[in-house]
Amino acid sequence: MLSDQQFLSQLRSQSEAAMLLLVERFYAPIYRYLCRLTGDEQVAAELTQDSFLDAYTALPRLADDSNLSAWLYQIATNRARKHFRRQKLVRWLRLGPLTEPQQPCDEERMVQQDHVSRVLERMPNDYKTCLLLQVWGGLSCAEIGAAVGKSEDAVKMTLARARRRFRELYEEET
Amino acid sequence: MECRSVQEQLRTGAVESLPPARRAAVQAHLATCPACRRERELIMQLDQRLYAAVAATPVRGFAQTRQLIQGRGTQTRVRLRRLGLAVGRGLRPLVASLAVGMTVLVLAVALATSMGYPPARTLVQLLVAPFGLDSPTLPVLPLAGDRVWIEGMSPESGTPLQNNGEITVQVGYTLASASDGVISLRLVGGADGQTRYFVEPVAVRGGTNRVTFRFTLDEARALQVLGPGPARLEVTLRSWLGTNEARLLTRVAPGEWQVVVPGR
């Protein structure tokens, strides 16, 4: 069993085994984040792959006290923002089959997930990014700020507005 | 603290990161305010629903990413991936456009060839058609291969054309395409240098060959149309590949034939 320090050290040396561990541990959360952010499974898969390749090349610069999760979410967010800039016009598409659960679940939960999907489609990009990074990624306001290029106070303001908007849209959907 | 301020703090989702005194104030307010507690529950409920929806997202593409990292030469594969050569999102539109373009081109050439038109010419036409150019106005391309030249004529150069006798002009040509071409012959002259006296054109087939024009110069008409003086003898080959010309300077009135431009 590797200690965190050993793991970071191996990552910095771009060890293949350590990189594979990183992918196995963080692929799913990063993919799900990007999937909800972009609303497109194919794009999310490609952005996730790109994010891990970005991470691979940035590994030698990884600091000792790095929060790997926040670092990867930051890379993924940068990738997503590049993607949005390239697209110029950001369109949030209905996720459709994405909301299908992998395991059987009750009808009420499926309806709720469908509502959430539709709300996310209608949310502004920066609101959605901050909210997903906090609720799904578990990032602090400072870490979100580093990922999206905002101050901590600006992130808090965005989060408050995002939650207000999320509730408005959710109530409209229901 | 006021409810509005507390609820705004709750919406940031970062009450725990507040300074201790401020966090204590928020917690004290929540303990005594049912409305703010209700607001906190609602926020938590919506956060949980958001989390659950994201967690339910099926994961795709893991195997490909793992494969990309796995094995020797990861750096090389990463570089290739960045260049769009491996999976290729970056080059995908370009590759798709090229594929569609090539398919259209191949179909167009196949269609044109089946109709007897030479591929090279058809491609040129396809390229210039949007600009309103058509075959007669197109320049002769170096790759076209069509050529025409004057090999000889009778009466020979230096013999005055004083009667209505037969004139023979021997024209050589190369017609690169398999389709038909037309060689026409005319005398151009007059006061403005543009008046034309035409001779019946001859149809030719592809390949390198020669054609002989035999005609009788209606001297009276030639003099009437062109007037006395120098006139150019022009031979023109028209085909799908364009227009080729060879010229000689001659004289309609008594005088001498004079070669100015050797046949090409």
Short mmCIF file of C-alpha atoms in Angstrom, two decimals:
data_model
loop_
_atom_site.label_atom_id
_atom_site.label_comp_id
_atom_site.label_asym_id
_atom_site.label_seq_id
_atom_site.Cartn_x
_atom_site.Cartn_y
_atom_site.Cartn_z
CA MET A 1 0.00 0.00 0.00
CA LEU A 2 1.43 3.33 -1.07
CA SER A 3 1.43 6.32 1.22
CA ASP A 4 0.10 9.59 -0.18
CA GLN A 5 3.63 10.94 -0.39
CA GLN A 6 4.87 7.86 -2.24
CA PHE A 7 1.89 8.05 -4.57
CA LEU A 8 2.54 11.73 -5.31
CA SER A 9 6.22 10.99 -5.82
CA GLN A 10 5.42 8.23 -8.31
CA LEU A 11 2.94 10.46 -10.06
CA ARG A 12 5.53 13.19 -10.41
CA SER A 13 7.87 10.73 -12.07
CA GLN A 14 5.03 9.90 -14.48
CA SER A 15 4.99 6.30 -13.37
CA GLU A 16 2.55 4.35 -15.49
CA ALA A 17 1.26 2.36 -12.52
CA ALA A 18 0.58 5.51 -10.52
CA MET A 19 -1.11 7.14 -13.50
CA LEU A 20 -3.34 4.10 -13.95
CA LEU A 21 -4.30 4.29 -10.29
CA LEU A 22 -5.14 7.95 -10.74
CA VAL A 23 -7.31 7.15 -13.75
CA GLU A 24 -9.07 4.29 -11.99
CA ARG A 25 -9.83 6.42 -8.98
CA PHE A 26 -10.86 9.65 -10.62
CA TYR A 27 -12.12 8.81 -14.10
CA ALA A 28 -15.74 8.24 -13.11
CA PRO A 29 -16.21 11.40 -10.99
CA ILE A 30 -14.47 13.60 -13.56
CA TYR A 31 -16.45 12.07 -16.41
CA ARG A 32 -19.75 12.52 -14.57
CA TYR A 33 -18.90 16.13 -13.79
CA LEU A 34 -18.03 16.86 -17.42
CA CYS A 35 -21.05 14.95 -18.64
CA ARG A 36 -23.39 17.08 -16.58
CA LEU A 37 -21.49 20.21 -17.50
CA THR A 38 -21.50 19.64 -21.25
CA GLY A 39 -24.66 17.58 -21.54
CA ASP A 40 -22.98 15.36 -24.11
CA GLU A 41 -21.65 11.88 -23.38
CA GLN A 42 -19.24 11.78 -26.31
CA VAL A 43 -17.81 15.22 -25.60
CA ALA A 44 -17.55 14.37 -21.90
CA ALA A 45 -15.60 11.16 -22.67
CA GLU A 46 -13.20 13.04 -24.93
CA LEU A 47 -12.77 15.92 -22.48
CA THR A 48 -12.14 13.46 -19.65
CA GLN A 49 -9.49 11.71 -21.70
CA ASP A 50 -7.94 15.07 -22.59
CA SER A 51 -8.03 16.08 -18.93
CA PHE A 52 -6.08 13.00 -17.90
CA LEU A 53 -3.58 13.60 -20.66
CA ASP A 54 -3.23 17.19 -19.45
CA ALA A 55 -2.75 15.81 -15.96
CA TYR A 56 -0.15 13.35 -17.20
CA THR A 57 1.96 16.07 -18.76
CA ALA A 58 1.52 18.32 -15.71
CA LEU A 59 2.43 15.61 -13.20
CA PRO A 60 6.09 16.63 -12.78
CA ARG A 61 4.89 20.04 -11.54
CA LEU A 62 2.56 18.55 -8.95
CA ALA A 63 3.17 20.09 -5.51
CA ASP A 64 3.62 18.01 -2.37
CA ASP A 65 0.50 19.43 -0.73
CA SER A 66 -1.67 19.07 -3.83
CA ASN A 67 -5.30 18.09 -3.45
CA LEU A 68 -5.43 15.62 -6.33
CA SER A 69 -9.19 15.77 -6.64
CA ALA A 70 -9.31 19.58 -6.79
CA TRP A 71 -6.33 19.60 -9.16
CA LEU A 72 -8.05 17.21 -11.56
CA TYR A 73 -11.36 19.09 -11.38
CA GLN A 74 -9.45 22.28 -12.18
CA ILE A 75 -7.87 20.64 -15.23
CA ALA A 76 -11.24 19.25 -16.30
CA THR A 77 -12.89 22.65 -15.88
CA ASN A 78 -10.20 24.27 -18.02
CA ARG A 79 -10.78 21.63 -20.66
CA ALA A 80 -14.52 22.24 -20.56
CA ARG A 81 -14.05 26.00 -20.84
CA LYS A 82 -11.77 25.54 -23.85
CA HIS A 83 -14.42 23.35 -25.37
CA PHE A 84 -17.09 25.99 -24.79
CA ARG A 85 -14.90 28.70 -26.26
CA ARG A 86 -14.29 26.58 -29.32
CA GLN A 87 -17.96 25.97 -29.72
CA LYS A 88 -18.62 29.73 -29.29
CA LEU A 89 -22.27 29.06 -28.84
CA VAL A 90 -22.82 26.87 -25.84
CA ARG A 91 -25.86 24.69 -26.11
CA TRP A 92 -26.96 22.54 -23.28
CA LEU A 93 -28.50 19.45 -24.73
CA ARG A 94 -30.98 17.20 -23.10
CA LEU A 95 -29.12 14.30 -21.61
CA GLY A 96 -31.76 11.72 -22.30
CA PRO A 97 -30.32 8.28 -21.65
CA LEU A 98 -27.75 9.73 -19.27
CA THR A 99 -30.38 9.92 -16.62
CA GLU A 100 -31.05 6.24 -16.87
CA PRO A 101 -29.77 4.70 -13.68
CA GLN A 102 -27.26 1.90 -13.87
CA GLN A 103 -29.19 -0.01 -11.26
CA PRO A 104 -32.94 -0.29 -10.85
CA CYS A 105 -34.46 2.46 -8.77
CA ASP A 106 -37.84 3.75 -7.91
CA GLU A 107 -39.91 5.86 -10.22
CA GLU A 108 -39.81 8.93 -8.00
CA ARG A 109 -36.03 9.03 -8.08
CA MET A 110 -36.03 8.73 -11.84
CA VAL A 111 -38.44 11.65 -12.09
CA GLN A 112 -36.25 13.73 -9.79
CA GLN A 113 -33.18 12.95 -11.85
CA ASP A 114 -35.03 13.92 -14.98
CA HIS A 115 -36.00 17.23 -13.38
CA VAL A 116 -32.41 17.85 -12.35
CA SER A 117 -31.22 17.11 -15.88
CA ARG A 118 -33.65 19.58 -17.35
CA VAL A 119 -32.74 22.20 -14.78
CA LEU A 120 -29.05 21.75 -15.58
CA GLU A 121 -29.79 22.19 -19.27
CA ARG A 122 -31.26 25.59 -18.54
CA MET A 123 -28.68 26.79 -16.05
CA PRO A 124 -26.05 29.33 -17.11
CA ASN A 125 -22.62 27.85 -17.63
CA ASP A 126 -20.78 29.54 -14.75
CA TYR A 127 -23.58 28.78 -12.28
CA LYS A 128 -23.56 25.14 -13.23
CA THR A 129 -19.78 24.85 -13.09
CA CYS A 130 -19.51 26.29 -9.59
CA LEU A 131 -22.46 24.31 -8.27
CA LEU A 132 -21.22 21.00 -9.68
CA LEU A 133 -17.69 21.60 -8.42
CA GLN A 134 -19.01 22.23 -4.93
CA VAL A 135 -21.82 19.69 -4.66
CA TRP A 136 -20.33 16.89 -6.76
CA GLY A 137 -16.60 17.60 -6.67
CA GLY A 138 -16.59 18.66 -3.02
CA LEU A 139 -14.28 21.57 -3.76
CA SER A 140 -13.96 24.53 -1.40
CA CYS A 141 -14.82 28.02 -2.61
CA ALA A 142 -11.09 28.79 -2.86
CA GLU A 143 -10.50 25.68 -4.97
CA ILE A 144 -13.45 26.50 -7.19
CA GLY A 145 -12.06 30.01 -7.55
CA ALA A 146 -8.73 28.58 -8.69
CA ALA A 147 -10.51 26.35 -11.19
CA VAL A 148 -12.75 29.00 -12.73
CA GLY A 149 -10.48 32.01 -12.32
CA LYS A 150 -12.56 33.90 -9.77
CA SER A 151 -11.97 35.21 -6.29
CA GLU A 152 -13.39 33.30 -3.35
CA ASP A 153 -15.98 36.02 -2.71
CA ALA A 154 -17.02 36.00 -6.35
CA VAL A 155 -17.44 32.23 -6.19
CA LYS A 156 -19.64 32.53 -3.09
CA MET A 157 -21.80 35.09 -4.84
CA THR A 158 -22.05 32.86 -7.91
CA LEU A 159 -22.96 29.86 -5.76
CA ALA A 160 -25.71 31.77 -3.96
CA ARG A 161 -27.15 32.93 -7.28
CA ALA A 162 -26.77 29.47 -8.77
CA ARG A 163 -28.72 27.86 -5.93
CA ARG A 164 -31.45 30.49 -6.22
CA ARG A 165 -31.68 29.90 -9.96
CA PHE A 166 -31.53 26.14 -9.52
CA ARG A 167 -34.49 26.26 -7.16
CA GLU A 168 -36.51 28.55 -9.47
CA LEU A 169 -35.97 26.25 -12.42
CA TYR A 170 -36.59 23.14 -10.35
CA GLU A 171 -39.91 24.53 -9.16
CA GLU A 172 -40.81 25.37 -12.75
CA GLU A 173 -40.03 21.80 -13.78
CA THR A 174 -42.06 20.26 -11.03
CA MET B 1 -28.37 38.28 12.24
CA GLU B 2 -31.13 38.83 9.76
CA CYS B 3 -32.81 35.95 7.94
CA ARG B 4 -31.81 37.38 4.57
CA SER B 5 -28.12 37.44 5.46
CA VAL B 6 -28.25 33.92 6.95
CA GLN B 7 -30.07 32.47 3.95
CA GLU B 8 -27.56 34.07 1.61
CA GLN B 9 -24.76 32.40 3.59
CA LEU B 10 -26.59 29.09 3.39
CA ARG B 11 -26.88 29.40 -0.38
CA THR B 12 -23.11 29.72 -0.75
CA GLY B 13 -22.83 26.23 0.75
CA ALA B 14 -19.80 27.41 2.67
CA VAL B 15 -21.01 28.16 6.17
CA GLU B 16 -18.30 25.87 7.55
CA SER B 17 -15.60 28.02 6.04
CA LEU B 18 -16.82 31.20 7.77
CA PRO B 19 -14.75 32.72 10.55
CA PRO B 20 -15.68 31.08 13.90
CA ALA B 21 -17.59 34.08 15.27
CA ARG B 22 -19.68 34.51 12.14
CA ARG B 23 -20.34 30.78 11.87
CA ALA B 24 -21.50 30.74 15.49
CA ALA B 25 -23.84 33.64 14.76
CA VAL B 26 -25.38 31.79 11.82
CA GLN B 27 -25.83 28.63 13.88
CA ALA B 28 -27.39 30.61 16.73
CA HIS B 29 -29.84 32.20 14.33
CA LEU B 30 -30.75 28.83 12.83
CA ALA B 31 -31.47 27.46 16.27
CA THR B 32 -34.14 30.08 16.82
CA CYS B 33 -35.53 30.62 13.28
CA PRO B 34 -37.80 27.94 11.75
CA ALA B 35 -37.91 29.75 8.37
CA CYS B 36 -34.13 29.66 7.98
CA ARG B 37 -34.02 26.02 9.11
CA ARG B 38 -36.62 25.25 6.47
CA GLU B 39 -34.50 27.09 3.91
CA ARG B 40 -31.42 25.11 4.94
CA GLU B 41 -33.34 21.83 4.56
CA LEU B 42 -34.57 22.85 1.14
CA ILE B 43 -31.04 23.75 0.01
CA MET B 44 -29.69 20.44 1.32
CA GLN B 45 -32.52 18.55 -0.37
CA LEU B 46 -31.82 20.15 -3.76
CA ASP B 47 -28.07 19.57 -3.35
CA GLN B 48 -28.75 15.90 -2.62
CA ARG B 49 -30.92 15.60 -5.70
CA LEU B 50 -28.24 17.21 -7.82
CA TYR B 51 -25.61 14.87 -6.38
CA ALA B 52 -27.83 11.83 -6.95
CA ALA B 53 -28.47 12.81 -10.57
CA VAL B 54 -24.76 13.22 -11.27
CA ALA B 55 -23.96 9.96 -9.47
CA ALA B 56 -26.48 8.12 -11.65
CA THR B 57 -24.69 9.16 -14.84
CA PRO B 58 -23.38 6.04 -16.62
CA VAL B 59 -19.62 6.19 -17.18
CA ARG B 60 -18.22 5.79 -20.67
CA GLY B 61 -14.79 5.87 -22.23
CA PHE B 62 -12.88 4.56 -19.23
CA ALA B 63 -11.34 1.62 -21.08
CA GLN B 64 -10.05 3.82 -23.89
CA THR B 65 -8.39 6.25 -21.49
CA ARG B 66 -6.88 3.42 -19.49
CA GLN B 67 -5.58 1.86 -22.68
CA LEU B 68 -4.07 5.18 -23.71
CA ILE B 69 -2.12 5.39 -20.51
CA GLN B 70 -1.24 1.72 -20.36
CA GLY B 71 1.81 0.14 -21.94
CA ARG B 72 5.02 1.54 -23.28
CA GLY B 73 5.40 4.81 -25.09
CA THR B 74 2.77 6.76 -23.19
CA GLN B 75 4.54 10.03 -23.95
CA THR B 76 4.44 9.30 -27.66
CA ARG B 77 0.78 8.38 -27.55
CA VAL B 78 0.03 11.54 -25.58
CA ARG B 79 1.81 13.62 -28.21
CA LEU B 80 -0.04 11.83 -31.00
CA ARG B 81 -3.31 12.33 -29.17
CA ARG B 82 -2.59 16.02 -28.84
CA LEU B 83 -1.94 16.23 -32.56
CA GLY B 84 -5.29 14.60 -33.11
CA LEU B 85 -3.72 11.58 -34.75
CA ALA B 86 -4.84 8.98 -32.30
CA VAL B 87 -8.46 9.52 -31.44
CA GLY B 88 -8.68 12.71 -33.32
CA ARG B 89 -11.44 15.02 -32.14
CA GLY B 90 -9.39 17.94 -33.41
CA LEU B 91 -8.94 16.52 -36.88
CA ARG B 92 -12.30 14.83 -37.09
CA PRO B 93 -14.09 17.67 -38.94
CA LEU B 94 -11.16 18.02 -41.33
CA VAL B 95 -11.01 14.30 -41.98
CA ALA B 96 -14.77 14.17 -42.48
CA SER B 97 -14.67 17.13 -44.90
CA LEU B 98 -11.82 15.57 -46.86
CA ALA B 99 -13.64 12.25 -47.03
CA VAL B 100 -16.83 13.89 -48.30
CA GLY B 101 -14.87 16.04 -50.75
CA MET B 102 -12.94 13.09 -52.14
CA THR B 103 -16.11 11.04 -52.51
CA VAL B 104 -17.82 13.82 -54.45
CA LEU B 105 -14.74 14.29 -56.59
CA VAL B 106 -14.43 10.59 -57.40
CA LEU B 107 -18.13 10.38 -58.27
CA ALA B 108 -17.91 13.48 -60.47
CA VAL B 109 -14.86 12.16 -62.31
CA ALA B 110 -16.47 8.75 -62.74
CA LEU B 111 -19.63 10.34 -64.13
CA ALA B 112 -17.73 12.66 -66.44
CA THR B 113 -15.49 9.88 -67.69
CA SER B 114 -18.49 7.67 -68.40
CA MET B 115 -19.90 10.53 -70.47
CA GLY B 116 -16.70 10.74 -72.47
CA TYR B 117 -15.31 13.88 -70.92
CA PRO B 118 -11.69 13.94 -69.90
CA PRO B 119 -11.21 13.91 -66.16
CA ALA B 120 -8.70 16.74 -66.09
CA ARG B 121 -11.00 19.09 -67.89
CA THR B 122 -13.97 18.09 -65.82
CA LEU B 123 -12.06 18.82 -62.62
CA VAL B 124 -11.05 22.23 -63.93
CA GLN B 125 -14.64 22.94 -64.85
CA LEU B 126 -15.84 21.88 -61.45
CA LEU B 127 -13.35 24.21 -59.84
CA VAL B 128 -14.09 27.26 -61.96
CA ALA B 129 -17.83 26.78 -62.41
CA PRO B 130 -18.72 28.76 -59.24
CA PHE B 131 -16.86 31.76 -60.69
CA GLY B 132 -18.94 31.79 -63.85
CA LEU B 133 -16.16 30.67 -66.16
CA ASP B 134 -16.89 28.30 -68.97
CA SER B 135 -14.72 26.30 -71.30
CA PRO B 136 -14.08 28.86 -74.08
CA THR B 137 -12.79 31.45 -71.64
CA LEU B 138 -10.51 29.09 -69.81
CA PRO B 139 -6.83 29.39 -70.42
CA VAL B 140 -5.02 26.41 -71.79
CA LEU B 141 -3.43 24.59 -68.92
CA PRO B 142 0.10 23.24 -69.18
CA LEU B 143 -1.22 19.82 -68.26
CA ALA B 144 -3.88 19.97 -70.91
CA GLY B 145 -1.73 18.53 -73.69
CA ASP B 146 -3.76 19.93 -76.58
CA ARG B 147 -1.65 21.60 -79.27
CA VAL B 148 -2.11 22.82 -82.81
CA TRP B 149 0.43 24.05 -85.30
CA ILE B 150 0.65 24.93 -88.98
CA GLU B 151 2.91 22.49 -90.78
CA GLY B 152 2.73 23.96 -94.20
CA MET B 153 0.60 25.57 -96.81
CA SER B 154 0.20 25.88 -100.54
CA PRO B 155 0.72 28.23 -102.20
CA GLU B 156 3.90 28.38 -100.19
CA SER B 157 5.07 31.35 -98.30
CA GLY B 158 6.04 34.07 -100.72
CA THR B 159 3.49 33.22 -103.36
CA PRO B 160 0.96 35.96 -103.94
CA LEU B 161 -2.70 35.05 -103.67
CA GLN B 162 -3.88 36.50 -106.91
CA ASN B 163 -6.49 34.03 -108.08
CA ASN B 164 -9.28 31.83 -106.89
CA GLY B 165 -7.11 28.75 -106.94
CA GLU B 166 -7.14 26.10 -104.29
CA ILE B 167 -5.34 26.82 -101.06
CA THR B 168 -4.07 24.02 -98.89
CA VAL B 169 -3.12 24.41 -95.25
CA GLN B 170 -1.69 21.43 -93.41
CA VAL B 171 -2.31 21.57 -89.69
CA GLY B 172 -0.83 19.26 -87.10
CA TYR B 173 -2.53 18.73 -83.75
CA THR B 174 -2.45 16.80 -80.55
CA LEU B 175 -5.76 16.24 -78.88
CA ALA B 176 -5.07 14.76 -75.47
CA SER B 177 -8.62 13.79 -74.69
CA ALA B 178 -10.61 10.97 -76.17
CA SER B 179 -13.43 13.33 -77.02
CA ASP B 180 -13.93 15.36 -80.16
CA GLY B 181 -12.25 18.62 -81.00
CA VAL B 182 -12.76 21.16 -83.74
CA ILE B 183 -10.09 22.87 -85.81
CA SER B 184 -11.15 26.04 -87.51
CA LEU B 185 -9.27 28.24 -89.87
CA ARG B 186 -9.82 31.92 -90.58
CA LEU B 187 -8.19 34.96 -91.99
CA VAL B 188 -8.22 37.94 -89.69
CA GLY B 189 -7.39 41.42 -90.86
CA GLY B 190 -9.02 44.47 -92.32
CA ALA B 191 -8.64 48.09 -91.28
CA ASP B 192 -9.38 47.28 -87.67
CA GLY B 193 -7.32 44.10 -87.73
CA GLN B 194 -10.29 42.11 -86.38
CA THR B 195 -12.44 41.38 -89.43
CA ARG B 196 -12.72 37.63 -90.10
CA TYR B 197 -12.95 35.50 -93.16
CA PHE B 198 -13.94 32.00 -92.10
CA VAL B 199 -13.20 28.63 -93.61
CA GLU B 200 -15.29 25.56 -92.89
CA PRO B 201 -14.08 23.94 -89.62
CA VAL B 202 -13.01 20.30 -89.40
CA ALA B 203 -13.86 17.88 -86.62
CA VAL B 204 -10.96 15.87 -85.25
CA ARG B 205 -10.58 12.98 -82.84
CA GLY B 206 -8.13 12.45 -80.02
CA GLY B 207 -4.47 11.71 -80.55
CA THR B 208 -1.69 13.33 -82.55
CA ASN B 209 -2.43 13.70 -86.20
CA ARG B 210 -2.63 16.18 -89.05
CA VAL B 211 -5.52 17.56 -90.98
CA THR B 212 -5.44 19.27 -94.35
CA PHE B 213 -7.67 22.21 -95.16
CA ARG B 214 -8.40 22.56 -98.84
CA PHE B 215 -10.41 25.56 -99.79
CA THR B 216 -10.77 28.13 -102.46
CA LEU B 217 -10.16 31.65 -101.39
CA ASP B 218 -12.86 33.82 -102.85
CA GLU B 219 -10.44 36.56 -103.66
CA ALA B 220 -13.14 39.08 -104.44
CA ARG B 221 -14.95 38.34 -101.19
CA ALA B 222 -11.70 38.24 -99.25
CA LEU B 223 -10.75 41.60 -100.63
CA GLN B 224 -14.22 42.89 -99.86
CA VAL B 225 -14.29 41.55 -96.32
CA LEU B 226 -10.71 42.10 -95.33
CA GLY B 227 -9.49 44.60 -97.81
CA PRO B 228 -6.03 44.57 -99.29
CA GLY B 229 -3.15 44.30 -96.96
CA PRO B 230 -1.84 41.99 -94.30
CA ALA B 231 -4.07 39.40 -92.71
CA ARG B 232 -3.37 36.76 -90.16
CA LEU B 233 -4.10 33.13 -90.88
CA GLU B 234 -5.33 31.70 -87.63
CA VAL B 235 -5.83 28.03 -86.85
CA THR B 236 -7.72 27.21 -83.73
CA LEU B 237 -8.18 23.89 -81.97
CA ARG B 238 -11.07 23.78 -79.53
CA SER B 239 -11.66 20.89 -77.22
CA TRP B 240 -12.78 20.24 -73.65
CA LEU B 241 -9.31 21.09 -72.54
CA GLY B 242 -9.50 24.61 -73.92
CA THR B 243 -8.47 26.53 -76.96
CA ASN B 244 -5.17 26.38 -78.83
CA GLU B 245 -4.18 28.61 -81.64
CA ALA B 246 -1.48 28.93 -84.28
CA ARG B 247 -1.10 31.98 -86.48
CA LEU B 248 0.55 33.04 -89.68
CA LEU B 249 0.71 36.51 -91.11
CA THR B 250 -0.25 36.59 -94.72
CA ARG B 251 -1.40 39.02 -97.29
CA VAL B 252 -4.67 38.90 -99.10
CA ALA B 253 -3.77 41.34 -101.77
CA PRO B 254 -0.94 40.49 -104.10
CA GLY B 255 2.06 40.20 -101.95
CA GLU B 256 3.94 37.62 -100.01
CA TRP B 257 3.04 35.11 -97.35
CA GLN B 258 5.08 35.72 -94.33
CA VAL B 259 5.41 33.43 -91.39
CA VAL B 260 5.34 35.45 -88.20
CA VAL B 261 4.53 32.94 -85.50
CA PRO B 262 5.83 29.45 -86.07
CA GLY B 263 3.15 26.91 -85.42
CA ARG B 264 3.08 25.65 -81.87
#
